[in-house]
Amino acid sequence: MQIRNPASVFVAAAVIVASVAIAADHDDDAIEKFDQIDKFRQLEEILPTPNAYRTASGAPGHGYWQQRADYEIDVEIDDDNQRLTGHETIHYFNNSPDTLRYLWVQLDANLYAPDSDAALISTAPRFEKMRPRDIKRLLKRAEFDGSATIERVVDADGDDLPHTIVKTMMRIDLPEPLAAGATTTFSIDWSYTINRSDEVRGRTACEYFEDDDNFLYEIAQWFPRMAPYNDVRGWHNKQFLGRGEFSLEFGNYLVRITVPADHVVASTGVLQNPDDVLTPRQRERLEIASRTDKPVFIVTPDEAKMNESSRSGDTRTWVYAAENVRDFAFATSRKFIWDAMLHDVEGNPVWAMSYYPNEGEPLWSRYSTHAIMHTLDVYSKYTFTYPYPVAISVNGPVGGMEYPMICFNGPRPEEDGTYSKRTKYGLISVIIHEVGHNYFPMIVNSDERQWTWMDEGLNTFVQYLTEQEWEEEYPSRRGEPRNIVGYMRSTNQVPIMTNSESLLQFGSNAYAKPATALNILRETILGRELFDFAFKEYARRWQFKAPMPADLFRSMEDASGIDLDWFWRGWFYTTDHTDIAIEGVKVYEMKTGDLDEDSAISKAERDDEPESLSERRNRALAKRTERFPELLDFYNEFDELDVTKDDRRRFQRFLDRLEDDDAEYLGREERFYVVDFRNKGGLVMPLILAIEYESGRTEELRIPAEIWRKDNERVSKLLLANEPIVRIELDPHLETADIDLSNNTWPPEPVESRFRLYKDRKDKNPMQELEQKLEDDVALDDEDEEEQKRKGDGWR
Ligand SMILES: [Zn+2]
């Protein structure tokens, strides 16, 4: 028998200890207390204490504040040398209650200094798998210098401001402290060399097209940007090491982008001078695109093809303005095809637009702008109405990267225009993902440098919902619990709550696991109605503000009315996995209440008991009582299962003492099934049971995770049944990412899988091996190329 009650363990242990103490040989180890960690203890012991800035409800508090930075920028792209030169004026609003004596600015381009921390801390590659292209990148990266040259930092009067460059940041010392509520203005001139994607990859790059000798620029992290100053960390001080993305303040932008006169520019914001930069024909097509239900070409594929051979010596300046954005990016090339459509998003008219070279066709004109509009529709439903006037998807050298109103996406078809299924869905998915980032983190402005999961995880979750509304059976990679099982089983893991730079298995940790956890929270723990209300409330509360993890955890509980501390603790703070087993089932039936009937049943049961081996062999032996019958007496006749007079008297006395309503419960026919569960994976999760009865009837029982609240390793559950249960299955709909299904059924069932017979293979001789090796290399390369196209530098 298992001792279930911890109290009885205590009693037993106490007795042992007492006797040991008398023996004067005290041993603390003998005191075995119930030592399980309480997986339901509240999170407040690790979450920050709520305050006037961030409340216990997860909402911004009455004292919430955030800084603001407005930018006016002139930038020019030198197409001959792939250099960027800029001049910016920053208006910085100190909305904090603090006086600031210095400001910090981020210089992300310094990631590409040859001696940057990112370069120094990069660990050795694996030479076993080195390809020519890898060697090229490795050597080019070592010699490339893309760091920013800071030409000048001056105040509003044009006087030099003392400044100190600290790796990827710059401190500007103010002549006068900046008081709470005050504003300061300063300007920076800078320049840097843009990395070429075939040499040094990144979130920003230019791509060289050899056939037509043209460049396509995707420009991001390109201007000195204010580092955030907030109530949680003061000045941001996590340097840019490459993985952890960006932490930024909101503000308004006016940007004048000067490029070769035959370039087309796609940018964050709204074009302010269409009459200066667009042809009458393009403006006319835009007008048509404002009242159509299908995307319209503003620059057609043929026109873009013709532009490829143009070589204008002039420049043209495109002026863009953007309000309330946390960043600004643009793309420029003479190769761009451009399609557009004005799309209504819950009453907000939004220009959905795509820019891509002919190399993106025919995929891009078919899917890109549709994917943008679909993303805005579905994300708005689950969060808030898309607030910006523009949403753009650009094809270029960057595999997948997001900025306010604009994102860069890599997938392209083959040169002959055909494409694989993987490329098609890779393209639609990456556009949904990157456009979706407008919501997280461009508007719900979480700190990516600290927590990759806060934007990638939430965004991947809504990406999954959006993909599933694209078409029936959309091949989503992430979101379904069963797809996370391999990762949950793996050993080289860290909790989701780990800093962006220290993550292992980046994509699974920061994208797939939080997305799946949210999907499980929605489908299995809270249900769609409660979850959707709470998730929308979190997004609404933190729209254009900067949430921290605690604000998400608290908001979801506050708005759903459900304590989820155990869920956040298990899924976000540990590497536990789900593996719950049915360990055993016992069935109890009550006696009938009729002494003779019970006696008959007991005798029948005894008769059913198997005869032991010795009993069977002994049966043949000659017995002494057969030779001397006088040795037999009363007890040789008496059956102890017989009902005696005394039994009847006692039973009658028992009945006499029963209250009337107690008597009703005698001889009930219910069966009492006690099912023993064992939590082998560590995660406490609900028990979802499919119960099948002898008659063929089935029933589903959903038991909340709190059943584990007193013992998170073993629990037993009573099931009342009116008829025999023939089968019990745990997690029948694969909702909990249980990593071992072989222990999920009672009675146990064999694990079924099909295998194929193979022919004996002879070892190859060296000449054959050489042939084989060449084939393998070719296959490997194709695979890699495909992956490259689909993901570029990976989704970000
Ligand atoms: Zn992403």
PDB file of N, CA, C and O in Angstrom, residues 15 30 97 319 341 555 728:
ATOM      1  N   VAL A  15       8.478   8.661  15.211  1.00  0.00           N
ATOM      2  CA  VAL A  15       8.714   7.531  16.108  1.00  0.00           C
ATOM      3  C   VAL A  15      10.151   7.034  15.969  1.00  0.00           C
ATOM      4  O   VAL A  15      10.860   6.839  16.935  1.00  0.00           O
ATOM      5  N   ALA A  30      17.719  11.420   9.225  1.00  0.00           N
ATOM      6  CA  ALA A  30      16.599  10.503   9.430  1.00  0.00           C
ATOM      7  C   ALA A  30      15.261  11.225   9.383  1.00  0.00           C
ATOM      8  O   ALA A  30      14.236  10.599   9.231  1.00  0.00           O
ATOM      9  N   PRO A  97      10.383  61.411 -13.820  1.00  0.00           N
ATOM     10  CA  PRO A  97      10.424  62.330 -12.674  1.00  0.00           C
ATOM     11  C   PRO A  97      11.866  62.644 -12.257  1.00  0.00           C
ATOM     12  O   PRO A  97      12.071  63.261 -11.213  1.00  0.00           O
ATOM     13  N   VAL A 319      10.626  62.263 -49.115  1.00  0.00           N
ATOM     14  CA  VAL A 319      10.392  62.754 -47.749  1.00  0.00           C
ATOM     15  C   VAL A 319       9.270  61.931 -47.097  1.00  0.00           C
ATOM     16  O   VAL A 319       8.170  61.832 -47.649  1.00  0.00           O
ATOM     17  N   MET A 341      -2.472  48.422 -52.401  1.00  0.00           N
ATOM     18  CA  MET A 341      -3.925  48.455 -52.301  1.00  0.00           C
ATOM     19  C   MET A 341      -4.294  49.121 -50.985  1.00  0.00           C
ATOM     20  O   MET A 341      -3.687  48.850 -49.944  1.00  0.00           O
ATOM     21  N   SER A 555      -1.495  40.683 -16.163  1.00  0.00           N
ATOM     22  CA  SER A 555      -2.673  41.081 -16.953  1.00  0.00           C
ATOM     23  C   SER A 555      -3.523  39.868 -17.322  1.00  0.00           C
ATOM     24  O   SER A 555      -4.752  39.922 -17.266  1.00  0.00           O
ATOM     25  N   ILE A 728      -9.332   3.903 -20.495  1.00  0.00           N
ATOM     26  CA  ILE A 728      -9.148   5.310 -20.125  1.00  0.00           C
ATOM     27  C   ILE A 728      -7.949   5.825 -20.903  1.00  0.00           C
ATOM     28  O   ILE A 728      -6.904   5.174 -20.945  1.00  0.00           O
TER      29      ILE A 728
END
